[in-house]
CSV table of C-alpha atoms in Angstrom, one decimal:
chain,number,residue,atom,x,y,z
A,1,LYS,CA,6.5,41.4,-46.3
A,2,GLN,CA,9.4,38.7,-46.4
A,3,GLU,CA,11.0,38.1,-49.9
A,4,VAL,CA,13.2,35.2,-50.4
A,5,THR,CA,15.5,35.2,-53.6
A,6,GLN,CA,17.8,32.6,-54.7
A,7,ILE,CA,20.7,33.1,-57.1
A,8,PRO,CA,21.3,31.5,-59.5
A,9,ALA,CA,18.1,30.4,-60.8
A,10,ALA,CA,19.8,27.5,-63.0
A,11,LEU,CA,23.4,26.1,-62.7
A,12,SER,CA,25.1,23.4,-64.8
A,13,VAL,CA,28.3,22.1,-63.7
A,14,PRO,CA,30.6,19.1,-64.3
A,15,GLU,CA,30.9,16.4,-61.8
A,16,GLY,CA,33.3,16.9,-59.0
A,17,GLU,CA,33.0,20.6,-58.9
A,18,ASN,CA,32.3,22.6,-55.7
A,19,LEU,CA,29.6,24.9,-55.8
A,20,VAL,CA,27.8,27.6,-53.9
A,21,LEU,CA,24.0,28.3,-53.9
A,22,ASN,CA,23.0,31.7,-52.6
A,23,CYS,CA,19.8,32.7,-50.8
A,24,SER,CA,18.8,36.1,-49.7
A,25,PHE,CA,16.0,37.4,-47.4
A,26,THR,CA,14.6,41.0,-46.8
A,27,ASP,CA,13.5,40.6,-43.2
A,28,SER,CA,16.3,39.6,-40.8
A,29,ALA,CA,13.7,38.7,-38.0
A,30,ILE,CA,13.7,35.1,-38.5
A,31,TYR,CA,13.5,31.9,-36.4
A,32,ASN,CA,15.5,29.6,-38.8
A,33,LEU,CA,16.2,29.1,-42.2
A,34,GLN,CA,15.8,25.8,-43.9
A,35,TRP,CA,17.4,24.4,-47.1
A,36,PHE,CA,15.6,21.7,-49.2
A,37,ARG,CA,15.8,19.6,-52.2
A,38,GLN,CA,13.3,18.7,-54.6
A,39,ASP,CA,13.5,16.1,-57.3
A,40,PRO,CA,11.2,16.6,-60.4
A,41,GLY,CA,7.6,15.8,-59.6
A,42,LYS,CA,8.4,14.9,-55.9
A,43,GLY,CA,7.9,16.5,-52.6
A,44,LEU,CA,10.4,18.4,-50.5
A,45,THR,CA,13.5,16.8,-48.6
A,46,SER,CA,14.8,18.7,-46.0
A,47,LEU,CA,18.6,19.0,-46.0
A,48,LEU,CA,19.7,21.4,-43.1
A,49,LEU,CA,18.2,23.8,-40.9
A,50,ILE,CA,19.8,26.6,-39.3
A,51,GLN,CA,18.5,28.2,-36.3
A,52,SER,CA,18.7,32.2,-36.1
A,53,SER,CA,21.2,32.0,-33.4
A,54,GLN,CA,23.6,29.8,-35.5
A,55,ARG,CA,26.1,30.6,-38.4
A,56,GLU,CA,26.4,27.2,-40.1
A,57,GLN,CA,25.2,23.6,-40.3
A,58,THR,CA,27.0,20.6,-41.9
A,59,SER,CA,25.8,17.4,-43.3
A,60,GLY,CA,28.2,15.1,-45.3
A,61,ARG,CA,29.1,17.2,-48.5
A,62,LEU,CA,26.7,20.0,-47.7
A,63,ASN,CA,27.4,23.0,-45.6
A,64,ALA,CA,25.0,25.8,-45.0
A,65,SER,CA,25.8,29.3,-43.8
A,66,LEU,CA,23.4,31.9,-42.2
A,67,ASP,CA,24.4,35.8,-42.1
A,68,LYS,CA,21.1,37.0,-40.3
A,69,SER,CA,22.3,40.7,-40.3
A,70,SER,CA,22.8,40.8,-43.9
A,71,GLY,CA,19.9,38.6,-44.8
A,72,ARG,CA,22.1,35.9,-46.6
A,73,SER,CA,22.6,32.2,-46.6
A,74,THR,CA,24.7,30.0,-48.6
A,75,LEU,CA,24.6,26.1,-49.3
A,76,TYR,CA,27.9,24.6,-50.3
A,77,ILE,CA,28.0,21.5,-52.1
A,78,ALA,CA,31.5,19.8,-52.1
A,79,ALA,CA,32.6,17.4,-54.9
A,80,SER,CA,29.2,17.6,-56.7
A,81,GLN,CA,27.7,14.3,-58.1
A,82,PRO,CA,25.2,13.7,-60.9
A,83,GLY,CA,22.9,12.5,-58.1
A,84,ASP,CA,22.9,16.1,-56.8
A,85,SER,CA,21.0,17.2,-59.8
A,86,ALA,CA,17.7,18.7,-58.4
A,87,THR,CA,16.1,22.0,-57.5
A,88,TYR,CA,17.2,23.5,-54.3
A,89,LEU,CA,14.9,25.6,-52.2
A,90,CYS,CA,15.6,27.8,-49.1
A,91,ALA,CA,13.0,28.9,-46.8
A,92,VAL,CA,12.8,30.9,-43.7
A,93,ILE,CA,10.2,31.2,-40.9
A,94,GLY,CA,9.9,34.9,-40.1
A,95,LYS,CA,9.1,36.2,-36.6
A,96,SER,CA,6.1,38.1,-38.1
A,97,SER,CA,4.7,35.5,-40.0
A,98,GLY,CA,3.6,32.8,-37.4
A,99,ASP,CA,4.7,29.3,-38.4
A,100,LYS,CA,4.8,29.9,-42.2
A,101,LEU,CA,7.5,29.2,-44.3
A,102,THR,CA,8.4,31.8,-47.0
A,103,PHE,CA,10.2,30.0,-49.9
A,104,GLY,CA,12.7,31.2,-52.2
A,105,THR,CA,12.5,30.9,-56.1
A,106,GLY,CA,14.7,28.0,-56.2
A,107,THR,CA,18.0,27.1,-58.0
A,108,ARG,CA,17.9,24.2,-60.7
A,109,LEU,CA,21.1,22.3,-60.4
A,110,ALA,CA,22.6,20.1,-63.1
A,111,VAL,CA,25.7,18.0,-62.5
A,112,ARG,CA,27.2,16.6,-65.9
A,113,PRO,CA,28.8,13.3,-65.6
B,1,GLY,CA,13.4,11.8,-39.4
B,2,ALA,CA,9.6,12.6,-39.4
B,3,VAL,CA,7.5,11.1,-42.0
B,4,VAL,CA,4.5,12.8,-43.8
B,5,SER,CA,2.4,11.0,-46.5
B,6,GLN,CA,-0.1,11.9,-48.9
B,7,HIS,CA,-2.7,10.1,-50.8
B,8,PRO,CA,-3.4,9.8,-53.6
B,9,SER,CA,0.0,10.6,-55.4
B,10,ARG,CA,-1.7,11.3,-58.6
B,11,VAL,CA,-5.3,12.0,-59.5
B,12,ILE,CA,-7.1,12.6,-62.7
B,13,CYS,CA,-10.8,14.0,-62.6
B,14,LYS,CA,-13.2,15.5,-64.8
B,15,SER,CA,-14.1,19.1,-64.5
B,16,GLY,CA,-17.0,19.7,-62.3
B,17,THR,CA,-16.1,16.9,-59.8
B,18,SER,CA,-14.4,17.0,-56.4
B,19,VAL,CA,-11.2,15.5,-55.4
B,20,LYS,CA,-9.9,14.9,-51.8
B,21,ILE,CA,-6.2,14.6,-50.9
B,22,GLU,CA,-5.2,13.5,-47.7
B,23,CYS,CA,-2.0,14.4,-45.7
B,24,ARG,CA,-0.9,12.2,-42.7
B,25,SER,CA,2.0,12.5,-40.2
B,26,LEU,CA,2.9,8.9,-39.6
B,27,ASP,CA,5.1,9.0,-36.6
B,28,PHE,CA,4.3,12.4,-34.7
B,29,GLN,CA,1.3,14.5,-34.1
B,30,ALA,CA,0.5,17.7,-35.7
B,31,THR,CA,-1.7,20.4,-34.5
B,32,THR,CA,-0.9,22.6,-37.6
B,33,MET,CA,-0.3,21.4,-41.1
B,34,PHE,CA,0.2,23.5,-44.3
B,35,TRP,CA,-1.0,23.1,-47.8
B,36,TYR,CA,1.0,24.5,-50.7
B,37,ARG,CA,0.4,24.4,-54.2
B,38,GLN,CA,3.3,24.4,-57.1
B,39,PHE,CA,3.1,25.3,-60.8
B,40,PRO,CA,5.8,23.9,-63.2
B,41,LYS,CA,8.9,25.3,-62.6
B,42,GLN,CA,8.0,27.6,-59.8
B,43,SER,CA,8.3,27.6,-56.2
B,44,LEU,CA,5.8,26.5,-53.6
B,45,MET,CA,3.1,29.0,-52.8
B,46,LEU,CA,1.3,28.7,-49.5
B,47,MET,CA,-2.5,28.1,-49.9
B,48,ALA,CA,-3.7,27.5,-46.1
B,49,THR,CA,-2.8,26.7,-42.7
B,50,SER,CA,-4.7,23.6,-41.3
B,51,ASN,CA,-5.6,23.9,-37.7
B,52,GLU,CA,-6.7,20.6,-35.7
B,53,GLY,CA,-10.0,21.1,-34.1
B,54,SER,CA,-10.6,24.4,-35.7
B,55,LYS,CA,-11.1,26.2,-38.9
B,56,ALA,CA,-8.2,26.5,-41.6
B,57,THR,CA,-6.9,30.1,-42.2
B,58,TYR,CA,-6.5,31.0,-46.0
B,59,GLU,CA,-3.9,32.9,-47.5
B,60,GLN,CA,-5.0,36.0,-49.4
B,61,GLY,CA,-6.4,35.1,-52.9
B,62,VAL,CA,-7.1,31.6,-52.0
B,63,GLU,CA,-11.0,30.6,-52.1
B,64,LYS,CA,-12.0,28.9,-49.1
B,65,ASP,CA,-15.3,27.7,-50.6
B,66,LYS,CA,-13.3,26.0,-53.3
B,67,PHE,CA,-10.4,24.6,-51.2
B,68,LEU,CA,-11.9,22.8,-48.2
B,69,ILE,CA,-9.7,21.9,-45.4
B,70,ASN,CA,-10.5,19.6,-42.7
B,71,HIS,CA,-7.9,18.7,-39.8
B,72,ALA,CA,-10.1,16.3,-37.9
B,73,SER,CA,-7.2,14.6,-36.0
B,74,LEU,CA,-3.6,15.2,-34.7
B,75,THR,CA,-2.4,13.1,-37.8
B,76,LEU,CA,-4.7,13.9,-40.6
B,77,SER,CA,-5.6,16.9,-42.7
B,78,THR,CA,-7.6,16.8,-45.9
B,79,LEU,CA,-7.7,19.2,-48.6
B,80,THR,CA,-10.8,18.9,-51.1
B,81,VAL,CA,-10.9,20.6,-54.3
B,82,THR,CA,-14.5,21.2,-55.1
B,83,SER,CA,-15.8,21.7,-58.6
B,84,ALA,CA,-12.4,21.3,-60.1
B,85,HIS,CA,-11.5,23.2,-63.4
B,86,PRO,CA,-8.6,22.6,-65.5
B,87,GLU,CA,-6.8,25.7,-64.1
B,88,ASP,CA,-6.8,23.8,-60.7
B,89,SER,CA,-4.3,21.2,-62.2
B,90,SER,CA,-1.3,21.6,-60.1
B,91,PHE,CA,1.1,20.0,-57.6
B,92,TYR,CA,-0.4,20.1,-54.3
B,93,ILE,CA,2.0,19.5,-51.3
B,94,CYS,CA,1.4,19.4,-47.5
B,95,SER,CA,3.9,19.9,-44.8
B,96,ALA,CA,3.7,19.4,-40.9
B,97,PRO,CA,6.1,20.9,-38.3
B,98,LEU,CA,7.8,19.4,-35.5
B,99,THR,CA,7.1,21.6,-32.5
B,100,GLY,CA,9.7,22.9,-30.3
B,101,ALA,CA,12.6,25.1,-30.6
B,102,LEU,CA,13.8,24.0,-34.1
B,103,TYR,CA,10.4,24.0,-35.6
B,104,GLU,CA,11.5,21.9,-38.7
B,105,GLN,CA,8.9,21.3,-41.3
B,106,TYR,CA,8.6,17.8,-43.0
B,107,PHE,CA,6.9,17.5,-46.3
B,108,GLY,CA,4.7,15.0,-48.1
B,109,PRO,CA,5.6,13.6,-51.5
B,110,GLY,CA,2.9,15.7,-53.0
B,111,THR,CA,-0.1,14.9,-55.2
B,112,ARG,CA,-0.3,15.6,-58.9
B,113,LEU,CA,-3.9,16.6,-59.8
B,114,THR,CA,-5.0,16.8,-63.3
B,115,VAL,CA,-8.3,18.1,-64.5
B,116,THR,CA,-9.5,17.1,-67.9
């Protein structure tokens, strides 16, 4: 059974700092990995999707990498801003799970002004 | 990007009543939709897969008679919480995937259910 873990569970940084969020998964047989952002009481916003054949994706200040063989992904946020404060979730679609996403435990990020 | 809506965004109901939550894909068709439940400060837990024109498939431990799912069209899935109890109070979120190689999923804004 696929298990997805995110470290750290919570992170507080001053504005302007670069930061890295980590995601690990136990079964490397995946179709893709997706990073989401969730604001309190809201739904999920898709940030980046990395297909299993890719190693990274970039969107603005965000860069996500994927090392499928080691079961790891990182989300790099450059020059963090208070508006980046949210919970970040990674999720994978495994080849043995049909079309279902398996979510990580999430990282709660607070960026202090 | 693709848009998924949910209605209502918030609902308060009395114990013993039933509540229906709608999930719509606004600009694409979805033969499959997913329903999740999220407790405070926890991640999303998949409840069931909604299949257009056929029965939903439920995850282990989810009562299918309590959480009725109907996927009557390619753009609408509904989740009905029957005989709701306070422990059913939660945040319910649906998602719909764009089929194809990317298989990216888009999520609705969620529905906050409070059972008194």
